[in-house]
Coordinates of C-alpha atoms and ligand atoms in Angstrom, one line a residue:
Chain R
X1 CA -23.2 16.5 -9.5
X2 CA -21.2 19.7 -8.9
X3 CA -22.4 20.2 -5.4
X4 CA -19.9 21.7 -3.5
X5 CA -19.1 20.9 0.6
X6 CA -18.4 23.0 3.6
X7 CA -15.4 21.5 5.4
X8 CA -12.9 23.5 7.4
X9 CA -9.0 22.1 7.3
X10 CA -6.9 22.6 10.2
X11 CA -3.5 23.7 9.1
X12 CA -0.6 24.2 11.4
X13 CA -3.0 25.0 14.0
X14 CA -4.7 27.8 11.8
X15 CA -9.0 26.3 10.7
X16 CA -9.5 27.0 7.3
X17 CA -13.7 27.5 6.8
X18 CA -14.0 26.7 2.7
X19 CA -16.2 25.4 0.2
X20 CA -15.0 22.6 -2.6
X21 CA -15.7 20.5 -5.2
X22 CA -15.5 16.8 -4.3
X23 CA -13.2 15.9 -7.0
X24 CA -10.2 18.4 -5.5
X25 CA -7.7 16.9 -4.1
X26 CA -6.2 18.0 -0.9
X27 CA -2.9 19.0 -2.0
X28 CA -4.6 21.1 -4.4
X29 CA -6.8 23.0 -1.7
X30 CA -4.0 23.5 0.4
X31 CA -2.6 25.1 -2.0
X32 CA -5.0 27.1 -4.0
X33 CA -7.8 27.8 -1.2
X34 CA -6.1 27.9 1.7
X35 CA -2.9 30.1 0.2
X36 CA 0.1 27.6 1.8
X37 CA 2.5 26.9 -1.3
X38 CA 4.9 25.2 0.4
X39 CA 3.1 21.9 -0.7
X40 CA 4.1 21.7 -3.7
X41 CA 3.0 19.1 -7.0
X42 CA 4.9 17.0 -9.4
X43 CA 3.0 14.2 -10.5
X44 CA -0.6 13.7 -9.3
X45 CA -0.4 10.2 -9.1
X46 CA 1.2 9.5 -5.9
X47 CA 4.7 8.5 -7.1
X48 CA 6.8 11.7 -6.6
X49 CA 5.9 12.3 -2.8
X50 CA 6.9 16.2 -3.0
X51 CA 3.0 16.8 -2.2
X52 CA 3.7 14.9 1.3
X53 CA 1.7 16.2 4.1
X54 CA 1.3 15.0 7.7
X55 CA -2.6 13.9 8.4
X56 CA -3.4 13.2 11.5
X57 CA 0.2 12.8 13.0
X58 CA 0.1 10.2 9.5
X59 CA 2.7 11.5 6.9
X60 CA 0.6 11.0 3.1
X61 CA 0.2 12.3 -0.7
X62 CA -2.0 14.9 -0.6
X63 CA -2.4 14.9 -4.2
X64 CA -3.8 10.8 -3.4
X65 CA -6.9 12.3 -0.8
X66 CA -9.8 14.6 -1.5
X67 CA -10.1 17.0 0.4
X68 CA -13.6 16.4 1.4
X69 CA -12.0 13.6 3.4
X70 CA -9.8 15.6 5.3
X71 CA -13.3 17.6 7.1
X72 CA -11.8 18.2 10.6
X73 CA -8.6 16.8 10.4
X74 CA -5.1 18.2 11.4
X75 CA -2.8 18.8 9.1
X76 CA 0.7 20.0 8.8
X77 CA 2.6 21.4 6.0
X78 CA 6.0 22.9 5.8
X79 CA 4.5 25.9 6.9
X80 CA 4.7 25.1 10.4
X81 CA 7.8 23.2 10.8
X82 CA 9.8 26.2 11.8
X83 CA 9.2 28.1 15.2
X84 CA 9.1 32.0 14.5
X85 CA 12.5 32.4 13.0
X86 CA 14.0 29.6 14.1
X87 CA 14.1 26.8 11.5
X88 CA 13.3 23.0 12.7
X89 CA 16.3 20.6 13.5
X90 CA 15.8 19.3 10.3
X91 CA 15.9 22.1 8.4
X92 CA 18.8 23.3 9.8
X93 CA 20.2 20.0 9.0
X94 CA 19.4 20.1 5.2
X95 CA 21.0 23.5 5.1
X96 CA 24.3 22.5 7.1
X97 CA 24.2 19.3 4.7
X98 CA 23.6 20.8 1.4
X99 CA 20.4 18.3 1.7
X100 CA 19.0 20.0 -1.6
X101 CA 19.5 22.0 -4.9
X102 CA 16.3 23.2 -6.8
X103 CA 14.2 22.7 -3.5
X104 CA 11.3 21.5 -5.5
X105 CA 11.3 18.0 -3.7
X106 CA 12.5 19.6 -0.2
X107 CA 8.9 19.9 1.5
X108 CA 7.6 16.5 0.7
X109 CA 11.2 15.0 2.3
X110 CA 10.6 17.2 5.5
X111 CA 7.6 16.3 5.8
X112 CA 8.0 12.0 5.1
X113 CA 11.0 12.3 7.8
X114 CA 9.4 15.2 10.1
X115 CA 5.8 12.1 10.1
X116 CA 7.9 9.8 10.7
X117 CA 11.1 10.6 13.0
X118 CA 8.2 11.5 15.5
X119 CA 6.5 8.6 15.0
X120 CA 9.8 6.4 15.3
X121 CA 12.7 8.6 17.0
X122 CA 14.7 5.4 17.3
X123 CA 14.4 4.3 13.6
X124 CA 17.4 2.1 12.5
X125 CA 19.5 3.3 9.4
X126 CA 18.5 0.8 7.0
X127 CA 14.9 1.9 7.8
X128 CA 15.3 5.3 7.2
X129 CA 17.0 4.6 4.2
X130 CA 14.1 2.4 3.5
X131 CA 11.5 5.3 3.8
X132 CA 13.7 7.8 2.2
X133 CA 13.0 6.2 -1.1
X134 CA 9.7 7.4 -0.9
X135 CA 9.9 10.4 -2.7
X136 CA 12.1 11.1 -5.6
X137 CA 14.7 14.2 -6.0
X138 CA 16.1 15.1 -9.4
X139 CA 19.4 17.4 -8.0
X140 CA 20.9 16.4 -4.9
X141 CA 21.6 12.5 -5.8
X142 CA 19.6 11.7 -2.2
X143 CA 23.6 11.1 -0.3
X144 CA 23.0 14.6 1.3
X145 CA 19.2 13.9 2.6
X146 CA 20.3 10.9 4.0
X147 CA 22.9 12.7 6.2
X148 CA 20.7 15.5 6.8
X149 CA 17.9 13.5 7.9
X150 CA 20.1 11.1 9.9
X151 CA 21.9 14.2 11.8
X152 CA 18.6 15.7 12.8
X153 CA 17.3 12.2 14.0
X154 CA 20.1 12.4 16.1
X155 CA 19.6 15.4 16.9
X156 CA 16.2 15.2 17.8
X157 CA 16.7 11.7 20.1
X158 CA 19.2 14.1 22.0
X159 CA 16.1 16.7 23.2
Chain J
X1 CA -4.3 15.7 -14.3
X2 CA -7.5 16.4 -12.3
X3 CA -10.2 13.6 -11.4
X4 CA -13.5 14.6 -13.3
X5 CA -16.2 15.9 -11.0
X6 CA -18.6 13.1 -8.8
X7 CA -20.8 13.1 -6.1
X8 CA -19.2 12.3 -2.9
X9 CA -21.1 10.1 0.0
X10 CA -19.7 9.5 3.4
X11 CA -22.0 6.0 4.9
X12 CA -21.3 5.6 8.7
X13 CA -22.2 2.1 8.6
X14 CA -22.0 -1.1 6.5
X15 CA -25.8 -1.1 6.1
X16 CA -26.0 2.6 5.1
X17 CA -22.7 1.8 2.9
X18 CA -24.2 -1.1 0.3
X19 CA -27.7 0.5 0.6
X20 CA -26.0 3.9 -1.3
X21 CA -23.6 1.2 -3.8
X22 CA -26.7 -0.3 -5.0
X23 CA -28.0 2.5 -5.5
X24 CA -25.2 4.4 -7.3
X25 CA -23.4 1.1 -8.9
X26 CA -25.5 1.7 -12.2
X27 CA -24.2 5.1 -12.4
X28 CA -20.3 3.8 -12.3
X29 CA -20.6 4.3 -8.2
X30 CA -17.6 3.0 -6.6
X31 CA -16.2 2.4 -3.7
X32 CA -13.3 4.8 -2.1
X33 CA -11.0 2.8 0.4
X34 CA -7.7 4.1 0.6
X35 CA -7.5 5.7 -2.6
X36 CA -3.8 4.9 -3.2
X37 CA -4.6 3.4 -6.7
X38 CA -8.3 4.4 -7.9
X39 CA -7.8 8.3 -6.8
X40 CA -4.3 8.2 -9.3
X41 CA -6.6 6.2 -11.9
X42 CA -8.9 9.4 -11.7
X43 CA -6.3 11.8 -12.1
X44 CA -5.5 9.8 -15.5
X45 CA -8.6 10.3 -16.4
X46 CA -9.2 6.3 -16.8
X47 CA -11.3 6.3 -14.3
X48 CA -14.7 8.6 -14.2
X49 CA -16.9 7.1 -11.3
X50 CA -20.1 9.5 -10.9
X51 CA -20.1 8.7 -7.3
X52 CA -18.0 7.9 -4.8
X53 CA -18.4 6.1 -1.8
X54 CA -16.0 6.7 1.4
X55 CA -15.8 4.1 3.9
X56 CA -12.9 5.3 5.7
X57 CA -15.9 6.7 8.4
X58 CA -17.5 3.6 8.4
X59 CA -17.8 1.8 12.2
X60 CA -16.5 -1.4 12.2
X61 CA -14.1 -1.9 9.1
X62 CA -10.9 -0.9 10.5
X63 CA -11.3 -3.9 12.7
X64 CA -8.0 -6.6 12.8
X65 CA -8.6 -9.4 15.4
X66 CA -7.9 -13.3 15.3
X67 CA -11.2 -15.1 15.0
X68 CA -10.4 -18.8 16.1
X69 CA -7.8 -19.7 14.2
X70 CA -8.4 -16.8 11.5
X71 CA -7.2 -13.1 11.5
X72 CA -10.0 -10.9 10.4
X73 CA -8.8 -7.8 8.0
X74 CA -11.7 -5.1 8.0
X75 CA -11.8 -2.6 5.0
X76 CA -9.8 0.4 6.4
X77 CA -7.1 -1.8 7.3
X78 CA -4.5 -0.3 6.0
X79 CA -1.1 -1.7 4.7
X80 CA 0.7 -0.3 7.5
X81 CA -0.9 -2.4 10.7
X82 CA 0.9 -5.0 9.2
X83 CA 4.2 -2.9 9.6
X84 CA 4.9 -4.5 13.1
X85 CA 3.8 -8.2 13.5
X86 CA -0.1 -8.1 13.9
X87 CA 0.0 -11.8 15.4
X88 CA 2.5 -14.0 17.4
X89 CA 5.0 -16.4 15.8
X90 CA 5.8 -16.8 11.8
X91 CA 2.7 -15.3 10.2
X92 CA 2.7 -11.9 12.1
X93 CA 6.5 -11.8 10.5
X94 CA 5.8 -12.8 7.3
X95 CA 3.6 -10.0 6.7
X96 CA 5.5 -7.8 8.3
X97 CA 8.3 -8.9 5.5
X98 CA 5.9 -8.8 3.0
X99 CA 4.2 -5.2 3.2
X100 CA 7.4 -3.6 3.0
X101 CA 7.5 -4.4 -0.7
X102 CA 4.2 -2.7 -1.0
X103 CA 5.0 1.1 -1.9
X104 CA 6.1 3.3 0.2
X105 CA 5.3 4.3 3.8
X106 CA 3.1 7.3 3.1
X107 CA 0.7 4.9 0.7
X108 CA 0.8 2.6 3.1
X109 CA -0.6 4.9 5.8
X110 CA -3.3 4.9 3.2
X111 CA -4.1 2.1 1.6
X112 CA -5.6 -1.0 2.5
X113 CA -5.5 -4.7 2.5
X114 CA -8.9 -5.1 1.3
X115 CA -8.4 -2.2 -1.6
X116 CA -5.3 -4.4 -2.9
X117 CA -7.7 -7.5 -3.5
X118 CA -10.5 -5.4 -5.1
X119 CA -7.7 -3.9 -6.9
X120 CA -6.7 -7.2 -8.3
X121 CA -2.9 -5.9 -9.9
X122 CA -1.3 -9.0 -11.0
X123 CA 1.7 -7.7 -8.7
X124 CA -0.6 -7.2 -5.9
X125 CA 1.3 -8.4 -2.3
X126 CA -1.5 -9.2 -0.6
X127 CA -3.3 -10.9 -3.7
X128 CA -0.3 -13.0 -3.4
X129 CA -0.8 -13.3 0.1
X130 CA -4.4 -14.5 0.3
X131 CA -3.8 -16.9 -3.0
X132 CA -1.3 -19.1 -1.7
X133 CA -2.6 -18.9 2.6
X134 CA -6.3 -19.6 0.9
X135 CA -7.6 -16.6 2.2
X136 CA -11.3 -15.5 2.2
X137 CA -12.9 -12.7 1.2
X138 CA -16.4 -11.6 2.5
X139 CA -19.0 -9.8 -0.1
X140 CA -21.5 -8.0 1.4
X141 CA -24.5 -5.8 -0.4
X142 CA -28.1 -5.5 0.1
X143 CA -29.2 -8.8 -1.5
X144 CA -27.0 -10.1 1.5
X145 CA -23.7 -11.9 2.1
X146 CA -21.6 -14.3 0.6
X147 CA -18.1 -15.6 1.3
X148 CA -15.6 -16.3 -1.9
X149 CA -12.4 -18.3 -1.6
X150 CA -9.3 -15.9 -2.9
X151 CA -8.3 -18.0 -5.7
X152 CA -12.1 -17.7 -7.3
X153 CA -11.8 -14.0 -6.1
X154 CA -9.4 -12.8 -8.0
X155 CA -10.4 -13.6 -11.9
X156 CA -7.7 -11.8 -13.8
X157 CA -5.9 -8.5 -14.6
X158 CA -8.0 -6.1 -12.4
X159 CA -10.9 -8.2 -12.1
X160 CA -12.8 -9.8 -8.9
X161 CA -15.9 -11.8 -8.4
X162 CA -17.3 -8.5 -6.8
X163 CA -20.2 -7.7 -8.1
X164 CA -20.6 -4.1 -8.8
X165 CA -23.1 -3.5 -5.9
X166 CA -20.7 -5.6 -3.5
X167 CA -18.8 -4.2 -0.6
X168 CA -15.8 -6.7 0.3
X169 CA -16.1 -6.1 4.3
X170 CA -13.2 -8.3 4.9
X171 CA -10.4 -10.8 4.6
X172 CA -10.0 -13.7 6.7
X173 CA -6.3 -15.5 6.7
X174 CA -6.6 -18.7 7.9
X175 CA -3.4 -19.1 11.0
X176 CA -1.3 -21.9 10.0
X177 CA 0.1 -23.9 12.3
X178 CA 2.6 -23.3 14.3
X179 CA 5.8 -25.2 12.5
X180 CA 5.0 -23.7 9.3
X181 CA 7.9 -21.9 7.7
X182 CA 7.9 -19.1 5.6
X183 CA 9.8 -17.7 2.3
X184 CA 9.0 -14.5 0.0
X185 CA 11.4 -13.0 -2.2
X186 CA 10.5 -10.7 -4.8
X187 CA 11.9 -9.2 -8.1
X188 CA 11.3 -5.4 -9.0
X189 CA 13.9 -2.3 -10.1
X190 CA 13.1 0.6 -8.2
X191 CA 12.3 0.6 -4.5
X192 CA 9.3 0.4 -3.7
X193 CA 7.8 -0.6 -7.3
X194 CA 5.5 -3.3 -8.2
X195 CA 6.8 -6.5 -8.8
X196 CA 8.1 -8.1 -11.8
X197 CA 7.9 -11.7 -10.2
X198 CA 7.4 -12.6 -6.8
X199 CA 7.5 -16.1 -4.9
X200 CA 5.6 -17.2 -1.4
X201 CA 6.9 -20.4 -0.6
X202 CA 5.5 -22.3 2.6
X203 CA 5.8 -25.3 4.4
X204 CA 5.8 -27.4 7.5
X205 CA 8.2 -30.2 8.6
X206 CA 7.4 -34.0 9.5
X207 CA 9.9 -36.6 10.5
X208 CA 12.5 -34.7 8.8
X209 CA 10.7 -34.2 5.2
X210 CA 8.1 -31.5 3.9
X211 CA 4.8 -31.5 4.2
X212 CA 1.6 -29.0 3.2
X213 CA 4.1 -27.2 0.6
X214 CA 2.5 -24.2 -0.8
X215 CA 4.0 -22.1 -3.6
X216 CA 2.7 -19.2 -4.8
X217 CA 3.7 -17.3 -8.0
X218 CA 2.8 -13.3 -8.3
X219 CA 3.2 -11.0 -10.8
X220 CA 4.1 -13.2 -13.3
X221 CA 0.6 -14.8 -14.9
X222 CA -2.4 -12.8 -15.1
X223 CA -3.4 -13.5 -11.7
X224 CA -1.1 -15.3 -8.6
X225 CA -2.0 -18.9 -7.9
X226 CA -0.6 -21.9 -6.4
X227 CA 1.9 -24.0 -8.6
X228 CA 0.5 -27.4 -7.7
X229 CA 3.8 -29.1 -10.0
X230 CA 6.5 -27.3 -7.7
X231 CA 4.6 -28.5 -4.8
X232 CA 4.8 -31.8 -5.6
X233 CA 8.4 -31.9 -6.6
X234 CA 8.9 -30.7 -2.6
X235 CA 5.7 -33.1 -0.9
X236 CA 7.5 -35.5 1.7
X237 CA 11.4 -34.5 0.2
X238 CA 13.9 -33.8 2.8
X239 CA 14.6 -29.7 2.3
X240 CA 17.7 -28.8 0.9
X241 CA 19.0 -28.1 -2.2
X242 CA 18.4 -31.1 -4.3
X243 CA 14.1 -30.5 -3.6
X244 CA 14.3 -27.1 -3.8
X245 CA 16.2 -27.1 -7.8
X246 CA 13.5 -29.6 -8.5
X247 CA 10.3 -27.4 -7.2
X248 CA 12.2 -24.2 -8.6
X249 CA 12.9 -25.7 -12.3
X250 CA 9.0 -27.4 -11.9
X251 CA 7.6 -23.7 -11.2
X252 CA 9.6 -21.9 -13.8
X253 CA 8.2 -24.7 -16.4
X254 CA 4.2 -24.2 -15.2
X255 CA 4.1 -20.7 -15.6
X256 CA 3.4 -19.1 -18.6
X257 CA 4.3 -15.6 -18.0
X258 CA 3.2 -12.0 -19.6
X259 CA 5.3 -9.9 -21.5
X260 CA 5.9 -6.1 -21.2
X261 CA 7.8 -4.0 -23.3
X262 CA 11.1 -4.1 -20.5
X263 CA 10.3 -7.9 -19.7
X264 CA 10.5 -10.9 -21.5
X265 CA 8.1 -13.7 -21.1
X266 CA 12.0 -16.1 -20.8
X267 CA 13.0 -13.0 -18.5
X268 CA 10.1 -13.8 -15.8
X269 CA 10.5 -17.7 -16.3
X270 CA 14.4 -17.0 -15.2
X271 CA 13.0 -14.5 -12.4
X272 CA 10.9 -17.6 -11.5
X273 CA 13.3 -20.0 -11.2
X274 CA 15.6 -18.1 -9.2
X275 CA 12.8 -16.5 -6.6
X276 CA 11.4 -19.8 -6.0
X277 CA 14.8 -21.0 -4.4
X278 CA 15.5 -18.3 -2.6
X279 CA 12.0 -18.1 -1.3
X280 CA 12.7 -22.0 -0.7
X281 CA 15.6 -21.3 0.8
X282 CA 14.8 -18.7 3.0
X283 CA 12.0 -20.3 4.3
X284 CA 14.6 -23.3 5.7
X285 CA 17.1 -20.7 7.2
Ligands
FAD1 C1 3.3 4.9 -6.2 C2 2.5 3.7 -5.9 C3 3.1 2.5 -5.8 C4 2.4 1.3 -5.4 N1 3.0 0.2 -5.3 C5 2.3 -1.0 -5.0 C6 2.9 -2.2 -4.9 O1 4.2 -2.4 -5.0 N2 2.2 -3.3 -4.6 C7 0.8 -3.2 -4.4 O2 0.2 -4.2 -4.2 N3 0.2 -2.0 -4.5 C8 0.9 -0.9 -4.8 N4 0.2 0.3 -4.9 C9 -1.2 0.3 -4.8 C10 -1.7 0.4 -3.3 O3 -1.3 -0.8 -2.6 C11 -3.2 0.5 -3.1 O4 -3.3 0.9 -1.8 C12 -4.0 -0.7 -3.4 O5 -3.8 -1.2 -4.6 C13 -5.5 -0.3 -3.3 O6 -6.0 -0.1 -2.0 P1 -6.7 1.2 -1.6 O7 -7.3 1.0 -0.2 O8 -5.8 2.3 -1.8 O9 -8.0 1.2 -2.6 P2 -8.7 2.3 -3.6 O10 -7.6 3.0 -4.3 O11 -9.5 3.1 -2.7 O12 -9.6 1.4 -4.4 C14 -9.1 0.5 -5.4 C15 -10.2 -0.2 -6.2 O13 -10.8 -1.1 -5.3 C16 -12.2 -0.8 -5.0 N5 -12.3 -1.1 -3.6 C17 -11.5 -0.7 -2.6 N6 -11.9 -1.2 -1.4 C18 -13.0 -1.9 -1.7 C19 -13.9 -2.7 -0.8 N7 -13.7 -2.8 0.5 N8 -15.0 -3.3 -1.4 C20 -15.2 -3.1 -2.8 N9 -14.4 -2.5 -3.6 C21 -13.3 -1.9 -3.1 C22 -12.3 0.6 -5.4 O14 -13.7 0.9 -5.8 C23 -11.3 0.8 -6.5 O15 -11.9 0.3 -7.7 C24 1.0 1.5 -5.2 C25 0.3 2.7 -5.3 C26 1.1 3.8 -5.6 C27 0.4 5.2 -5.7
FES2 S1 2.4 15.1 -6.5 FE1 1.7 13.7 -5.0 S2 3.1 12.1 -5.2 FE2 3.7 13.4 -6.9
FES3 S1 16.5 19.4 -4.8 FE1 15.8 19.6 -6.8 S2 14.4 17.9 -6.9 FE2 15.4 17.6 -5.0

């Protein structure tokens, strides 16, 4: 019943070789045995979206997947968005847009946009907008991370 | 919360897959699709399954193809193939309308078409869906196979005709034809929540009046169905707004609608009324 499984997690390029339970969630092994806090946990039931993690180029709740299911896969957490000291576009962008407050929520939004403005670079406004509402953000009243995340999508078109 | 502990089993094939349900259905086995509701049941805690058993690895279910005049739906299709039309003309649009009211785009990387049906939430999209286009749903374990028509599928709040050794390896939408015109509109008060009421209205056109209405109520009864009295208030009327009043005052008066502590069982009779019209109406612009 306990038996635990060897699975090794790729995050931001670096394997991970580890042994879990079934029943732990990703979001909780990327946290806890692999050391990266950036992911971080509000609810646990998938309606928050600060535990958002990109999966196979796929951004989803980690705290919604066990990470028994993620054997082999790639993942990326907020970890890796910057290069060496130099933050990513987007970022930048939340900085230059005051895009949070408390930061609690500010990994799962980089993430969600991060998935998906390289999925979609050309994304229309209202869709954006649309996927924004994913994940929920007690401070900032979400008018900055809209700007912020529709700067850096221009920004990023433009490279 | 944490899910309680289980034993985790990853089948690579259907016949592996219903050979390890059987076996671990007596011990609460289960199967894990996308995950996007059962694993957040776990965390509650209302949910204990001893095993679990991952198809996401299985070859074959993530299949979506048009069969004849059906598309096919494999298990691990998710709800975001439907994102961008998955076939030409109306239908492919219609869903693509549709799964945008279905949580948001990281659970619908996730989850899947098939998982909403097993699911069986009264304010389920696709439950919706497959109700009023007559969908079918395809059971498959090791006794063998059977195929169950989506309004006998779906038997109430959370509950399916799948039998607790039963893998549902697809969904089949029949392809209407080509004139048929689509409405949905639906009711909730956050983005990206479930619906409070929701209204799939279709129909084609013959010599200037309607013909093969279908209307389908969600969210509102325990389970979605067709309202066979708003069909008939729109069968061979010119559209417009005289028919549509008529089918949206006959589907507000058939349903008889659930009650939660923010919503009123008059409150979802209104919701009804107005949806069906738009839906209605939308469907004729
Ligand atoms: C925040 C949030 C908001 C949501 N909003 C909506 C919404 O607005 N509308 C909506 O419809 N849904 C909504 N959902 C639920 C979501 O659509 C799920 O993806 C869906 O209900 C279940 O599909 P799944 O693949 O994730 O299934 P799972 O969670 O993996 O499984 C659900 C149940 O079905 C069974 N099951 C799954 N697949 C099969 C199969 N092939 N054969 C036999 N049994 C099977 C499982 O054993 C389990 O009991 C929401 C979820 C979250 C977290
Ligand atoms: S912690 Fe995963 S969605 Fe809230
Ligand atoms: S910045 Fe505090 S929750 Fe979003």
């Amino acid at each position: 019943m306990n038996g635990k499984h060897d699975i090794t997690l790729t995050i931001n390029g670096q394997a991970y070789a580890i042994r879990v339970e079934a029943r732990r969630t990703l979001a909780d092994v990327i946290r806890e045995e692999c050391g990266q806090t950036g992911t971080h946990l509000g609810c646990e039931h998938g309606v928050c979206g600060t535990c958002t993690v990109i999966v196979d180029g796929a951004p989803v709740r980690s705290c919604l997947m066990f990470a028994v299911q993620c054997d082999g896969a790639k993942i990326r957490t907020v970890e890796g968005l910057a290069d060496g000291e130099e933050p990513h576009p987007l970022q930048r962008a939340f900085m230059e847009h005051h895009a949070l407050q408390c930061g609690f929520c500010t990994p799962g939004f980089l993430m969600l946009a991060v998935g998906v403005l390289e999925r979609e670079p050309d994304i229309g406004d209202e869709d954006l907008l649309d996927i924004l509402s994913s994940n929920l953000c007690r401070c900032t009243g979400y008018a900055n991370i809209v700007k912020a995340v529709r700067a850096a999508a221009a920004q990023m078109r433009r490279r | 919360m944490k899910p309680a502990a289980f034993e985790y089993h990853a089948p690579k094939t259907i016949a592996e897959a219903v050979a390890l349900l059987a076996e671990v259905a007596p011990d609460d086995g289960r199967i894990l699709a996308g995950g996007q509701s059962l694993v957040p049941t776990m965390a509650f805690r209302l949910a204990r399954p001893a095993h679990l058993v991952d198809i996401n690895g299985v070859d074959g279910l993530d299949r979506l193809y048009l069969d004849g005049n059906e598309l096919s739906i494999g298990a691990c299709v998710r709800h975001a193939a439907f994102h961008r039309p998955v076939v030409d003309g109306r239908l492919g649009l219609l869903l693509s309308s549709i799964v945008r009211h279905i949580a948001h785009y990281p659970i619908r990387q996730r989850g899947t078409f098939c998982g909403s049906l097993a699911q069986a939430d009264p304010a389920s999209e696709w439950c919706l869906t497959a109700v009023t286009l007559d969908g079918t749903m395809t059971a498959k374990s090791v006794r063998g196979s059977r195929t169950i028509g989506a309004q006998d599928f779906i038997e109430g709040i959370m509950t399916t005709a799948l039998a607790d050794d039963e893998l549902l390896t697809e969904a089949r939408l029949p392809i209407p034809p080509d004139d048929t015109r689509f409405g949905f509109c639906e009711f909730n008060r956050i983005a990206g929540g479930f619906a409070v009421a929701m209204v799939l209205a279709a129909y084609g056109l013959k010599d200037g009046v309607i013909t093969r209405p279908r209307l389908g109520v969600g969210g509102v009864e325990e389970r979605p169905r067709r309202i066979p009295e708003a069909e008939q208030a729109l069968e061979g009327r010119s559209p417009g707004a005289q028919a549509f009043r008529a089918a949206s005052a006959a589907a507000a008066g058939a349903v008889d609608p659930m009650e939660d502590i923010n919503t009123s069982a008059d409150y979802r009779r209104d919701l009804v009324a107005t949806l069906t019209l738009r839906a209605l109406e939308s469907a004729w612009s």
